[in-house]
Each structure stands twice: as structure tokens, then as C-alpha cells.
Coordinates of C-alpha atoms in Angstrom, one line a residue:
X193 CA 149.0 78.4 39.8
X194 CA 151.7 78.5 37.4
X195 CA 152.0 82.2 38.4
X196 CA 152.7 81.3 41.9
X197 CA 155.8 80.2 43.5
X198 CA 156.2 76.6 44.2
X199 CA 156.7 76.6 48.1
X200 CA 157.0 79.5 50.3
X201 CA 157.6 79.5 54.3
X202 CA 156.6 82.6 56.1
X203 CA 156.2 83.6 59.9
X204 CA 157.8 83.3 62.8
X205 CA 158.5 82.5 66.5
X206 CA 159.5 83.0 69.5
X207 CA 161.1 81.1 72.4
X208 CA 161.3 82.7 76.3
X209 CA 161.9 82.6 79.5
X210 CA 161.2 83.8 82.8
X211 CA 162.7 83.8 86.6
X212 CA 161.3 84.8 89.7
X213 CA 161.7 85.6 93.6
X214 CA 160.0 86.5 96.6
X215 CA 160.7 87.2 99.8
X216 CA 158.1 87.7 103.1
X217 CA 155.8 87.6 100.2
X218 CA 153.4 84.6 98.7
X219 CA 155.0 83.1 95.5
X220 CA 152.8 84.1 93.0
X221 CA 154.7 81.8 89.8
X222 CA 157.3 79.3 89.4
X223 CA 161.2 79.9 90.2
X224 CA 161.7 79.5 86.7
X225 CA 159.5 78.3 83.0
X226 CA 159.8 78.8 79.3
X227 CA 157.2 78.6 76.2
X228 CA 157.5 78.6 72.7
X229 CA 155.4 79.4 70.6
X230 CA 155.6 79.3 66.6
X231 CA 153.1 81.0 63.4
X232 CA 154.7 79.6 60.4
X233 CA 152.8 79.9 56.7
X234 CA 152.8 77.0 54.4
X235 CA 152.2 78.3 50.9
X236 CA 152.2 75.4 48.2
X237 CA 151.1 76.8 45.1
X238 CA 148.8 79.7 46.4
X239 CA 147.5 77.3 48.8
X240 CA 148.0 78.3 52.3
X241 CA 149.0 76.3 55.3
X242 CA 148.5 78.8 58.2
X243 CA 149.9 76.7 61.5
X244 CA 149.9 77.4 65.2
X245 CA 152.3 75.9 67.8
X246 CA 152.5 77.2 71.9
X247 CA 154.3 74.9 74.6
X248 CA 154.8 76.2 77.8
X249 CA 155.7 74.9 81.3
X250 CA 155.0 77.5 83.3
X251 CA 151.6 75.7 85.2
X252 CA 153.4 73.3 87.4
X253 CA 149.6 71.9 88.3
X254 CA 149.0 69.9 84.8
X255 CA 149.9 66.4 84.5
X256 CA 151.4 67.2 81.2
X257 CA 153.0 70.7 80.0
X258 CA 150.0 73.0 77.7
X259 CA 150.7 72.4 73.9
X260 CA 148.6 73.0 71.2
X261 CA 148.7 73.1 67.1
X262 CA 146.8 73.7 64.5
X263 CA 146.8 74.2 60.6
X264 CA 143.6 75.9 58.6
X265 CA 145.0 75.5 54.8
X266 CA 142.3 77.6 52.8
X267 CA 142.5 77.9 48.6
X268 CA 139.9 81.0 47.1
X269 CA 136.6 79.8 48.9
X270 CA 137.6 76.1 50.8
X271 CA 138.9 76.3 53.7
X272 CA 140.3 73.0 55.8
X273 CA 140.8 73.1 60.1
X274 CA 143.2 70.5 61.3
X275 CA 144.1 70.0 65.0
X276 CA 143.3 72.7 67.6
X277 CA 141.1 75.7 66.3
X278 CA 138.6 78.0 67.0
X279 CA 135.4 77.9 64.9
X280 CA 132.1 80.9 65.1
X281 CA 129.3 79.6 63.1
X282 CA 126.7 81.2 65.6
X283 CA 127.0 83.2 68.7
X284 CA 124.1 81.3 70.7
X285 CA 125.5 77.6 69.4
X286 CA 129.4 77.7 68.0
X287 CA 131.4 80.6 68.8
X288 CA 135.0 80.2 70.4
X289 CA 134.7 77.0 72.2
X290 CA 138.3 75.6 71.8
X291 CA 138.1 72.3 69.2
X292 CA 140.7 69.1 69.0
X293 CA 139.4 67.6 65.3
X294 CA 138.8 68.0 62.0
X295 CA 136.5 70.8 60.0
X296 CA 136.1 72.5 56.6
X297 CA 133.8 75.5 55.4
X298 CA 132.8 76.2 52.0
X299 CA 131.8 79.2 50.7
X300 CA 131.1 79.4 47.0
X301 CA 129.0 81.9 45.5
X302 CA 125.6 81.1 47.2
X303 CA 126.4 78.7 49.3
X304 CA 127.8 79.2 53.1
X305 CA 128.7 75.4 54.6
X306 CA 130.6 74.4 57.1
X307 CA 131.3 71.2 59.6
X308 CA 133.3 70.6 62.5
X309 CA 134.2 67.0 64.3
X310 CA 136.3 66.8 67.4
X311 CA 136.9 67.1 71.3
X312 CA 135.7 70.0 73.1
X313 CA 137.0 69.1 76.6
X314 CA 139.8 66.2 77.3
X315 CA 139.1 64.4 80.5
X316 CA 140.8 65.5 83.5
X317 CA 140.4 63.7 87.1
X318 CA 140.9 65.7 89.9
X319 CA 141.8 63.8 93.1
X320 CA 140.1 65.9 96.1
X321 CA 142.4 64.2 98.2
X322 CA 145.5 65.7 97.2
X323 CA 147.3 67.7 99.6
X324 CA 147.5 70.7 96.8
X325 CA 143.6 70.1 95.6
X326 CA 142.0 73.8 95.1
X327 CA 138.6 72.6 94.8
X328 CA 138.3 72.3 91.5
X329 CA 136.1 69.8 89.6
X330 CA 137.2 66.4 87.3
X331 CA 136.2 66.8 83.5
X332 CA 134.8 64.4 81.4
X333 CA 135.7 63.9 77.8
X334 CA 133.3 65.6 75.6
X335 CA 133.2 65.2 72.3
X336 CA 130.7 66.9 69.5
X337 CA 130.1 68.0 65.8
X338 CA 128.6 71.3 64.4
X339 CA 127.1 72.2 60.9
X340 CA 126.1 75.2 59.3
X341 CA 124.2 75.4 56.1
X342 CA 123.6 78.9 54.7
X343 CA 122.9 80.6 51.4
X344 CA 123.8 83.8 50.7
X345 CA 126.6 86.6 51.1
X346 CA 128.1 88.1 53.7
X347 CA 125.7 91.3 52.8
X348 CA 122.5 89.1 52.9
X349 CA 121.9 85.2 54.1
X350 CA 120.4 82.7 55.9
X351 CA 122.4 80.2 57.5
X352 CA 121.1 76.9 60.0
X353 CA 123.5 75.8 62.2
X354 CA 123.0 72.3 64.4
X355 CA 125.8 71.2 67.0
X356 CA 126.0 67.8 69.0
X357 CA 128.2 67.1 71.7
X358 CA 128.2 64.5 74.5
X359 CA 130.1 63.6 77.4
X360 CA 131.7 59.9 78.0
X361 CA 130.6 58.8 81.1
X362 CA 133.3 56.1 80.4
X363 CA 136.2 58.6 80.3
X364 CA 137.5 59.3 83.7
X365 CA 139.0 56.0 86.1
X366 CA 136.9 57.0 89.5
X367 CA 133.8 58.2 89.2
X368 CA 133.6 61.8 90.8
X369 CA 131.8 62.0 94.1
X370 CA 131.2 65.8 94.3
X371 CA 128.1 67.0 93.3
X372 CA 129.6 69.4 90.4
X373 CA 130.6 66.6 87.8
X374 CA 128.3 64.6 85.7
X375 CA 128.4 63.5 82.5
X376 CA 126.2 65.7 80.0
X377 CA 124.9 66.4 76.4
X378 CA 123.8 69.0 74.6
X379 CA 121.9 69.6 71.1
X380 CA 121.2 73.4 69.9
X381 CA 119.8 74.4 66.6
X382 CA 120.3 77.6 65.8
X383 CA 119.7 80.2 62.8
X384 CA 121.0 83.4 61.7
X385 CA 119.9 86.3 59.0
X386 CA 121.6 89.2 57.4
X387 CA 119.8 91.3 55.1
X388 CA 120.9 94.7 53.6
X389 CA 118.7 97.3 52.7
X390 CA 120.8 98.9 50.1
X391 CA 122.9 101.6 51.5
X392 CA 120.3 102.8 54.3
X393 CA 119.7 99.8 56.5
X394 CA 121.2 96.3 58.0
X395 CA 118.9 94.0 59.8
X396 CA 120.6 90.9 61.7
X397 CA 119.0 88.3 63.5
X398 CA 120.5 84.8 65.6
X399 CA 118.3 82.7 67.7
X400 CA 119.2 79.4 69.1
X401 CA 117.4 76.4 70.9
X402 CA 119.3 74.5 73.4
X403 CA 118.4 71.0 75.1
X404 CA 120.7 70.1 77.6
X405 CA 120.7 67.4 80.3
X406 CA 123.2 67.8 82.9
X407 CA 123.8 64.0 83.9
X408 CA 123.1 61.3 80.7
X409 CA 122.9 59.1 83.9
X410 CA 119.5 59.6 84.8
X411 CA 116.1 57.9 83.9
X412 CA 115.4 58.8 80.3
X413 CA 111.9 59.9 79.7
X414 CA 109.3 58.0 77.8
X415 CA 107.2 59.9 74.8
X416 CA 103.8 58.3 74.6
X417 CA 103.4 57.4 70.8
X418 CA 100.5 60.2 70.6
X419 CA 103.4 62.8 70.1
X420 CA 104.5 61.6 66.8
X421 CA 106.3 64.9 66.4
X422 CA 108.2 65.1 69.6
X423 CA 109.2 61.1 69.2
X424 CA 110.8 62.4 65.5
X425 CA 112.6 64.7 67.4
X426 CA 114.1 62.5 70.5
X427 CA 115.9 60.5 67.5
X428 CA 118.2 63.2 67.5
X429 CA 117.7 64.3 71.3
X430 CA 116.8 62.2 74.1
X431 CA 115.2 64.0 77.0
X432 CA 115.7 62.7 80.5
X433 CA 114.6 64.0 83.7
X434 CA 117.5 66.0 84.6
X435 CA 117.1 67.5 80.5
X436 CA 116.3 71.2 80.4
X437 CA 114.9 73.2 76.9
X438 CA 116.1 76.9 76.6
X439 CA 116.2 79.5 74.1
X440 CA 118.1 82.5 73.4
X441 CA 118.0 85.9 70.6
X442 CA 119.1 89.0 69.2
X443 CA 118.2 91.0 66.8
X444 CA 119.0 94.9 65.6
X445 CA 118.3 96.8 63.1
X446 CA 121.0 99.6 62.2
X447 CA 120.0 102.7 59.9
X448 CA 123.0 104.3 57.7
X449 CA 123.5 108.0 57.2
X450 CA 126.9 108.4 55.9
X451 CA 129.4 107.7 58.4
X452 CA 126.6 108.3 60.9
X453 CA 124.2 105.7 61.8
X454 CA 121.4 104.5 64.9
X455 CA 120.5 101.2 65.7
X456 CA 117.7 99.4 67.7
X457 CA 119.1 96.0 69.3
X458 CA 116.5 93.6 71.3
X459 CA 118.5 90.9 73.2
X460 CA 116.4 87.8 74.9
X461 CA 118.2 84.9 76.6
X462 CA 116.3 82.1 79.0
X463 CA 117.6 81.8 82.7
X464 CA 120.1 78.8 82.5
X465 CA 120.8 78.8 79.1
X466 CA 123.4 76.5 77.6
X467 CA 125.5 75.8 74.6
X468 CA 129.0 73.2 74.9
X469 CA 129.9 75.2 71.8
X470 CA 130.5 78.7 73.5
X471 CA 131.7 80.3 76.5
X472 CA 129.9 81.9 79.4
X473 CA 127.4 84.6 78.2
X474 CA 124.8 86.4 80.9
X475 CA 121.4 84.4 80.9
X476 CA 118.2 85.8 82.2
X477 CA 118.0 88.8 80.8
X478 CA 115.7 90.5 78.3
X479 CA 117.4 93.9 77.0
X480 CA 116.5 96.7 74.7
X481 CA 118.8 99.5 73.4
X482 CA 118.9 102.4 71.5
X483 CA 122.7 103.2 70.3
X484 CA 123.6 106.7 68.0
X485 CA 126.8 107.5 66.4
X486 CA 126.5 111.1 64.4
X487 CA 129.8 112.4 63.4
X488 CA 129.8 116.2 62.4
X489 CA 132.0 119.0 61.1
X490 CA 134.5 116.2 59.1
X491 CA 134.8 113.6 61.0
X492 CA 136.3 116.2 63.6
X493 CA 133.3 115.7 66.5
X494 CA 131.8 112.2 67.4
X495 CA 128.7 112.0 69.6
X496 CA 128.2 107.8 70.4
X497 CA 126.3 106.1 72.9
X498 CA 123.8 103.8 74.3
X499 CA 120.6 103.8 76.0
X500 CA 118.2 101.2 77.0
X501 CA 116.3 99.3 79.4
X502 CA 117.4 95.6 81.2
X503 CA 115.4 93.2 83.1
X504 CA 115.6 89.9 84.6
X505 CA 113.3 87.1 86.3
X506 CA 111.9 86.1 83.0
X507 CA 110.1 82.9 83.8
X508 CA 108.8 84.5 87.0
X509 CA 110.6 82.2 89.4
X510 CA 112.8 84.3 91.5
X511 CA 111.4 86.4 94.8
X512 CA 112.5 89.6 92.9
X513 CA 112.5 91.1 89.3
X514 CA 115.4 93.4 88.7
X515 CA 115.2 96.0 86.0
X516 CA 117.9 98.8 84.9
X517 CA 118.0 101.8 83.2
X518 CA 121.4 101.7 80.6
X519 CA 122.5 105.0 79.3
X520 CA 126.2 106.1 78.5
X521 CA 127.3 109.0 76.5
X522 CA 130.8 109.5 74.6
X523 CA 131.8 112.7 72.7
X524 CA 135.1 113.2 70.9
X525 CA 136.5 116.1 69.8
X526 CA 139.4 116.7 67.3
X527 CA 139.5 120.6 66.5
X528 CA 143.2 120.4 65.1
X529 CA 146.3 117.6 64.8
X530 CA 147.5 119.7 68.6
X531 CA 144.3 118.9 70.6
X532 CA 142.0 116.3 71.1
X533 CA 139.4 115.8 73.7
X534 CA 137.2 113.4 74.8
X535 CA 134.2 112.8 77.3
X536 CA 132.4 110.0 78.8
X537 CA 129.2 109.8 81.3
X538 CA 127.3 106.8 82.1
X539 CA 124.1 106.4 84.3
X540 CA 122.6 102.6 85.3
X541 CA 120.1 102.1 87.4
X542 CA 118.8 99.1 88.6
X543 CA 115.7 98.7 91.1
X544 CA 114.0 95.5 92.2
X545 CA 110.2 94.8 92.5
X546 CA 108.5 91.7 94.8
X547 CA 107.0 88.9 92.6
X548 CA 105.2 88.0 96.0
X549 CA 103.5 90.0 98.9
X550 CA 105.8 87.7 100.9
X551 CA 109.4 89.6 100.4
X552 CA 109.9 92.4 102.9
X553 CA 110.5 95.9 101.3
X554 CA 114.0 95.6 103.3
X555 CA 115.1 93.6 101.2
X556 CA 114.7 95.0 97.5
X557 CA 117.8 96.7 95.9
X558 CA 117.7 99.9 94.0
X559 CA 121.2 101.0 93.1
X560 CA 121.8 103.8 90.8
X561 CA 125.7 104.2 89.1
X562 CA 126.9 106.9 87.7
X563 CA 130.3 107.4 85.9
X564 CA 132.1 110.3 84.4
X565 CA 135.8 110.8 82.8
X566 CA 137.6 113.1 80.6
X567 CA 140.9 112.6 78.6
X568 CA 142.3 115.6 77.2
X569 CA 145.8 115.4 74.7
X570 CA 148.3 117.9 73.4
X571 CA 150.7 117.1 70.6
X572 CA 153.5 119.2 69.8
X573 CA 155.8 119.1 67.2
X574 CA 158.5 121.5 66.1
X575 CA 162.4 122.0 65.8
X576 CA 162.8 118.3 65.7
X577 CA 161.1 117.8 69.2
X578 CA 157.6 116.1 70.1
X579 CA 155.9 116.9 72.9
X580 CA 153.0 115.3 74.2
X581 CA 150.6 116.1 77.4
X582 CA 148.2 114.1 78.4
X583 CA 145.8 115.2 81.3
X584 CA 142.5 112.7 82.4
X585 CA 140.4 112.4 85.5
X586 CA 137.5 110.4 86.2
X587 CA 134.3 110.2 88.7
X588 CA 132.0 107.8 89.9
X589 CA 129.8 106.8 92.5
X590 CA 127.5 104.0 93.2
X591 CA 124.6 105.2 94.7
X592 CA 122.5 102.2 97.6
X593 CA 119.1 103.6 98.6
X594 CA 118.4 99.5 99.7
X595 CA 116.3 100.0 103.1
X596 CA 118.3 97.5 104.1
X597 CA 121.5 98.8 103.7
X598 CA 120.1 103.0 104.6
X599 CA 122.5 104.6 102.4
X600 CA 126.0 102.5 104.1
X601 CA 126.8 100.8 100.4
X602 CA 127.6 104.3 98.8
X603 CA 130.6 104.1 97.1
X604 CA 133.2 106.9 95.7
X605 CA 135.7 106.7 93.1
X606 CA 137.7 109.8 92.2
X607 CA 141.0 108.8 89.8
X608 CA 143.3 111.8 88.3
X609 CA 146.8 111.6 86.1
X610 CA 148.8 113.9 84.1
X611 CA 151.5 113.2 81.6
X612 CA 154.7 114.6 80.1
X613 CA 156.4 112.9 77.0
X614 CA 159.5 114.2 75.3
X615 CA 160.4 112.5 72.3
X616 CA 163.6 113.6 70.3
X617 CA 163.3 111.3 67.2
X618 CA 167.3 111.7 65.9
X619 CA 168.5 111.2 69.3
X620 CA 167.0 108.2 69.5
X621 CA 166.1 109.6 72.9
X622 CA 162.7 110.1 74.9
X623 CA 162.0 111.2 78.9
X624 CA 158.4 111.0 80.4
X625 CA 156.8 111.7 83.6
X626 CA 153.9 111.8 85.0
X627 CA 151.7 112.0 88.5
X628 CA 148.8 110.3 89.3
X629 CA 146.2 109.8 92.4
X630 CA 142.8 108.2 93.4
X631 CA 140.5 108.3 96.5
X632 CA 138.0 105.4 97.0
X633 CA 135.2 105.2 100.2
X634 CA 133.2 103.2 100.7
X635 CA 130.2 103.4 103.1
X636 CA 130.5 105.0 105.9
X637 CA 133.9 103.1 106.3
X638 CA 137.5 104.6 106.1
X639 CA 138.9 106.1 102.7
X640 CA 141.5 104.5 100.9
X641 CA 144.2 107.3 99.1
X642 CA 146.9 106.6 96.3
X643 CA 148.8 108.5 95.2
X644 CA 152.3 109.2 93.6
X645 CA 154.9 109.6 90.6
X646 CA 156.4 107.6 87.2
X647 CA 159.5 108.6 85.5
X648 CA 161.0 106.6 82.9
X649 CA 163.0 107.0 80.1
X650 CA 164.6 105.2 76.8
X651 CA 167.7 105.2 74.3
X652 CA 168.6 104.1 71.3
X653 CA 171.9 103.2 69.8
X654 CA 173.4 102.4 66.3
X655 CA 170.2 103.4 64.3
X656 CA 167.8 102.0 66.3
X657 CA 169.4 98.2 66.3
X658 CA 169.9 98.2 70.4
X659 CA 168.2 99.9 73.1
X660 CA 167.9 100.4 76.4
X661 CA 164.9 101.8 78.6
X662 CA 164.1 102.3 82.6
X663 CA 161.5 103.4 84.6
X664 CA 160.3 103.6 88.3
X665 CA 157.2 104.3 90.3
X666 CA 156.7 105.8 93.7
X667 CA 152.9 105.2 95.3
X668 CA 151.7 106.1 99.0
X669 CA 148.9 103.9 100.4
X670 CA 147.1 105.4 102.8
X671 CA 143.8 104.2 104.5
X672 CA 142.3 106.5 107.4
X673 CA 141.7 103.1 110.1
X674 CA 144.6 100.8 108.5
X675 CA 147.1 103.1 108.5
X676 CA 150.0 104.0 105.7
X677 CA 152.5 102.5 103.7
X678 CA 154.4 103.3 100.1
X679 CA 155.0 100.5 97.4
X680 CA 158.6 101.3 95.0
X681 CA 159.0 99.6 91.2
X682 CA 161.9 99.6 89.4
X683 CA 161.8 98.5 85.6
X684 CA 164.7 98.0 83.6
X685 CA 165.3 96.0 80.0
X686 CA 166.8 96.5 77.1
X687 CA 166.5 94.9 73.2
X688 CA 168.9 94.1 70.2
X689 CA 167.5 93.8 66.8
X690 CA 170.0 91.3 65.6
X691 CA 168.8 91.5 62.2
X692 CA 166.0 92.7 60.1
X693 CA 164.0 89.4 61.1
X694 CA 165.8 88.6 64.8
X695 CA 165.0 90.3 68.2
X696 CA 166.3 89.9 71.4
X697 CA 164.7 91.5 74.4
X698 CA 165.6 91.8 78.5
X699 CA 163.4 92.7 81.0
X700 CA 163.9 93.1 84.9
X701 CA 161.2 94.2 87.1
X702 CA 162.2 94.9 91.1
X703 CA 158.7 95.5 93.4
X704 CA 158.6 96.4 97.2
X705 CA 155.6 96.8 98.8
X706 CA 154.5 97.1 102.4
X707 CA 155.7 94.6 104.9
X708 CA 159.1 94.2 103.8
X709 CA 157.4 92.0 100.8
X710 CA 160.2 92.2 97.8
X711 CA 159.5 90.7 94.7
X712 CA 161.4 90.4 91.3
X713 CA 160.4 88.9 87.7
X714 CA 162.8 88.6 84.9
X715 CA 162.5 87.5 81.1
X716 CA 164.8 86.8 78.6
X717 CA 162.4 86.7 74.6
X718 CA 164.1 85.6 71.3
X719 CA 162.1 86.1 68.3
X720 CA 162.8 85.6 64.3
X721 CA 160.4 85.9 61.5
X722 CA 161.1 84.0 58.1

């Protein structure tokens, strides 16, 4: 410490705003609203004090405007969360889920721990009666914990992770009527593995349990004192009869050859499937996948992709099982620093079988899609000019052989662009243009056509410090049974650098679409770093 200075103050911020106006057009945002947002850096003898600061007024909806902050200070291998943060101790248990408390992890040699205490959602009553109500449901305050216990190194360990949360049924002043908001609770026990097989091999495996009951309301459920085990385990979770038990996995194993390597993934998560800890992830599902990446020649040819298998229905409780066929290809090419190319192709199929005799054949679903592209890229340089041409097109086309449907859910995508950039580095000058187009059918139904042209370009002045940049857009719509009609965008804005650490930028954006719809945004962005 007596090597480091004794407080330093490092980030920055930024403070905007924006305007906007429609005419014979929906608003789509306020008139007017402004955020500010900050990322300063404590540092107090080595030890950091990272801190986070947004406020914004833009969603006239809340009661109060959005506003968040947060500090993580962290010194070699402790690490402290203060305020808002957002934690990943396991993907099936903690991963994301937005936390109001307190938390630390620490990580010396051999040991992984960490703990986190706080609110996961605040409580928010929604009044259906409200003239501007949207349908959306009240929230009650939920509050939890999480800890993680691991031993071991990023390269190979073991870590046990346990989360808690709960709602308070207590929290919100009416009790909801709709049948979307009850108060719940959760418990999930989760571990995770890393193990490294010297240079050749990396296995990883997470699996989670989750008990959830959707309303803490309901009748709890009595364990006969013959389950000793199972009465152990209800002092830490209480089933009741709206309480559900799920589980979820993944595992892969991933073999090394250089900078080449292949690896075998098996994913397995229970319909319904819940954690308070992380976001929405796809339940029912039971997938296995076989994914290459070879490079050859130096790094100057890549051959990636995936293939696999997919299936739902894995408690047998739906009319139909869906399985898929995953495959999808990408090759890159790099022969020189002038040309690079690059190719993609994708193939998923998914067909549906009857769990009963009593489902009609008319109404399984096979669906097969298929997708190609292709991006080619020229890069130029000479006689203090850079040139740059970009070309890329792209196919695909759902394919419905449903006997319900006899072939009408076809659908046809065809997208194409090209690209011309000049750049003219001691003008402080560039000019681009480009043309693009796509055709989309669906059915039997009318096509839908797009198609037109971008121009833009940019300046700079006194060494870079100011600049000024515009571009416009010209598109035709055109749809074979609704008729025709072109949408025109004009973009305009320009920045100072006001100093090495202050920026100022203007922005203008001018859209008229069909109808005699006319919209315009505009922003105004001051930012400094210190």
C-alpha cells in the first residue's frame, strides 16, 4: 500500500436529453426526458470502489423516476456488493436476477465463497381500474439470500450454491384480484464442476433443484413422521399444495487441439422450471449437440458449427412430443488483409408425434427451416485512400408440411445489400452508399417488396475536435394486395470534443412514412471522463 497513491477518482458520466414529435402518427415516447447516468472509480489505497449511478425520467408510467446505484469495492481476492448489483453464482439458481442488498465473495487460494442478502423485486400495485391500465400485473416484495461454497480454481472446482427467496404477502395495500398475482417462494440448491484435463480436455457440469410454490397462501402440506428425511428437509422448505419440485442440467465436455476444438453438450430442463434468482430460460426441453471449430491454413479458414437433436414433452403430459433436428454451419475465409469471406447455412427441423391414438394426424406439425447467407468484404488501401465494399445476401425458407395447414404456412425470405465506403483519413472526410432490397411471402398470400438506397456522409474539422455527419434513406413498400408506398429518413448530428475528457454530441432524426405519418427525435449528450 505504501506504493499506491492515497485516493484516486476515475470514470465518468454523462447527462442527456431527448425531444420528440409526431404528427398523424401514434406517439411512441414522451415530448421531452433526460437521464444521467455516472461510473465513477473510488481507489483508496489499491482498494477499489467501482460505483454505478442511472436516473432517468423518460417512463412517464412509474410512480417514481428509475434510479439505481451500486458500489462493488474489491482488494486482491475480497470482493464487497453494496446497493443494486448483479450477482452469477449458478446459471440454473443465481445468474443476473437484479439485487437491492448487501453481498461479498471470497476467493482465496482454495476456497470460492460467496453470499448475497437483499430485494429481488419491490412491490408495485397495479390498479386495473385505471383509465391508462395495460393489463399488467401488481408485484409483491420479494426478498431472498444466496450462498455459494466452492473449492477450487477457476481451471478445476466444485462449488454448492443454495438461494432463498420469499414473497410478503403483507407488502401491497389491496390484495390483487386477478388470477396472475400471488405471493410465492422459492428454494433451489444447485452445484457446479469444472475440471481440466491438462491441455486436451474441459469438462463442466451445473445442475439445480428448484421447489417453488406459487401462492404461500394455500394449505401447507403435512409430512407424516415416517419420512424423517423429508420432515429434515421442509425445515428449510415447506411444501404446500400449490408447491411444485423441478430440476434442471447441463453438462459438455470440450476436447482441445490447438486453437481447434469439438465439444459434446447435453442440456435437460423440467417443464415449468423455476428459479427467483434468474431470468426466463426455455423449460421442457432435453437437447444434445455436437459443436466443431477447426481452424486451418493459420488461422486464415474457420469451419464452426453445431449439430444436434431437441425434444420436448418430457414428463409425457402434453397430446404431442416435438423433436428437432439442429444443424448450422459457418465457414470463414481470410485469404489476404483485401478479402474476406464468410458463409452460413442452417437446417432445423422439427416434427411432432401423438402421445395418444386420440390426436388426429391433422393436427401434428412438422416444419423444416432452412437458412443461408453470405457476406463478402474488400478492403483497399493505397495513395492515402481506403476503400471498402461490402456485398451480402441471405435466403431462407420455412418449410409447413402440417396436413392441416397443406403446404399454406410456407414462408420465403430473400434479403440482399451492397456497400461503398470511401474513407480519406487526412481529410478528415468519408462518403458511403449503399442499396439494399428484400422479398418476403408468405403462404399463398401476397408478397411484401423493400427495397431502396442510403447515402451518407461525415467531416471533420480542426484535427478531429468537431465534426459533422448526415445521412438519408429512401425505401419502397410494396405489397401485391395492399398496395405501395415509400418511407424517407433524414439523419443529421454533429459532435465537439471539448477536451481530451469532454464530448458533446447532436443528433436529429426526421422519418416519413406512409399516410402522411411524420415523426422526429432529437438528443442533445454531454459526457466527461475524470
Amino acid at each position: 500500500m505504501r506504493n499506491q497513491k492515497p485516493v484516486t477518482l476515475t470514470g465518468g458520466m454523462n447527462i442527456g436529453a431527448t425531444a420528440y414529435s409526431s404528427q398523424n402518427a401514434p406517439e411512441r415516447q414522451a415530448p421531452y426526458s433526460w437521464t444521467f447516468s455516472a461510473s465513477p472509480t473510488l481507489n483508496v489505497y489499491g482498494i477499489q470502489f467501482p460505483f454505478t449511478l442511472i436516473y432517468a425520467d423518460n417512463n412517464r408510467n412509474l410512480s417514481s423516476p428509475f434510479q439505481r446505484f451500486g458500489v462493488s469495492p474489491y482488494y486482491k481476492w475480497a470482493k464487497l456488493h453494496l446497493g443494486h448489483r448483479n450477482l452469477n453464482f449458478h446459471p440454473f439458481v443465481l445468474a443476473g436476477q437484479p439485487i437491492l442488498g448487501t453481498g461479498v465473495e471470497l476467493n482465496p487460494k482454495g476456497i470460492r465463497f460467496g453470499a448475497v442478502y437483499g430485494r429481488l423485486a419491490k412491490a408495485e400495485f397495479i390498479d386495473s381500474t385505471r383509465s391508462n391500465f395495460r393489463g399488467q400485473p401488481s408485484v409483491f416484495e420479494r426478498k431472498g439470500y444466496c450462498v455459494k461454497l466452492g473449492f477450487g480454481s477457476e481451471r478445476n472446482h466444485l462449488d454448492f450454491v443454495w438461494l432463498k427467496a420469499k414473497d410478503d404477502a403483507n407488502s401491497l395495500p389491496v390484495i390483487p384480484t386477478d388470477t396472475r398475482t400471488f405471493p410465492a417462494e422459492n428454494s433451489v440448491l444447485g452445484v457446479s464442476s469444472k475440471l481440466s484435463f491438462s491441455k486436451w480436455a474441459v469438462w463442466n457440469l451445473d445442475l439445480a433443484g428448484s421447489a417453488y410454490t406459487r401462492d404461500t397462501r394455500s394449505n401447507e402440506v403435512a409430512i407424516p413422521d415416517s419420512f424423517s428425511l423429508v420432515k429434515k428437509i421442509s425445515a428449510l422448505f415447506q411444501p404446500h399444495l400449490s408447491s411444485q419440485a423441478f430440476s434442471a442440467g447441463e453438462t459438455s465436455l470440450r476436447f482441445l487441439f490447438g486453437s481447434s476444438w469439438l465439444q459434446v453438450a447435453l442440456r435437460r430442463v423440467h417443464p415449468d422450471y423455476k428459479s427467483m434468482g434468474t431470468f426466463y430460460f426455455q423449460t421442457d426441453i432435453e437437447q444434445l449437440t455436437f459443436s466443431p471449430n477447426l481452424v486451418f491454413l493459420k488461422n486464415k479458414f474457420l469451419l464452426a458449427g453445431s449439430f444436434g437433436w431437441q425434444r420436448d414433452n418430457l414428463l409425457g403430459k402434453k397430446l404431442f412430443t416435438s423433436q428437432r433436428v439442429i444443424g448450422s454451419a459457418n465457414l470463414a475465409w481470410r485469404p489476404s488483409n483485401v478479402f474476406s469471406a464468410n458463409l452460413q447455412f442452417s437446417n432445423f427441423g422439427l416434427t411432432q408425434t401423438r402421445f395418444t391414438d386420440l390426436v388426429e394426424d391433422s393436427l401434428q406439425l412438422r416444419l423444416v427451416n432452412q437458412n443461408a447467407g453470405v457476406n463478402l468484404s474488400w478492403n483497399i488501401q493505397g495513395n492515402g485512400r481506403l476503400h471498402n465494399i461490402s456485398v451480402s445476401g441471405n435466403y431462407q425458407r420455412t418449410n409447413d408440411t402440417s396436413p392441416a395447414t397443406g403446404g399454406t404456412g410456407d414462408l420465403t425470405s430473400q434479403f440482399g445489400s451492397a456497400m461503398y465506403t470511401l474513407v480519406l483519413p487526412q481529410q478528415q472526410f468519408n462518403i458511403f452508399g449503399g442499396l439494399s432490397g428484400s422479398r418476403n411471402q408468405f403462404g399463398e398470400g401476397g408478397a411484401t417488396t423493400f427495397y431502396g438506397l442510403t447515402v451518407g456522409s461525415s467531416k471533420g474539422f480542426f484535427k478531429n475536435k468537431f465534426n459533422l455527419r448526415a445521412s438519408g434513406s429512401f425505401f419502397k413498400q410494396q405489397n401485391e394486395m395492399a398496395g405501395k408506398g415509400s418511407t424517407i429518413t433524414a439523419r443529421m448530428g454533429a459532435g465537439w470534443r471539448v477536451s481530451k475528457r469532454q464530448s458533446i454530441q447532436l443528433n436529429s432524426n426526421l422519418v416519413r412514412s406512409p399516410g402522411g405519418r411524420r415523426e422526429w427525435f432529437g438528443s442533445v449528450n454531454y459526457g466527461v471522463g475524470f
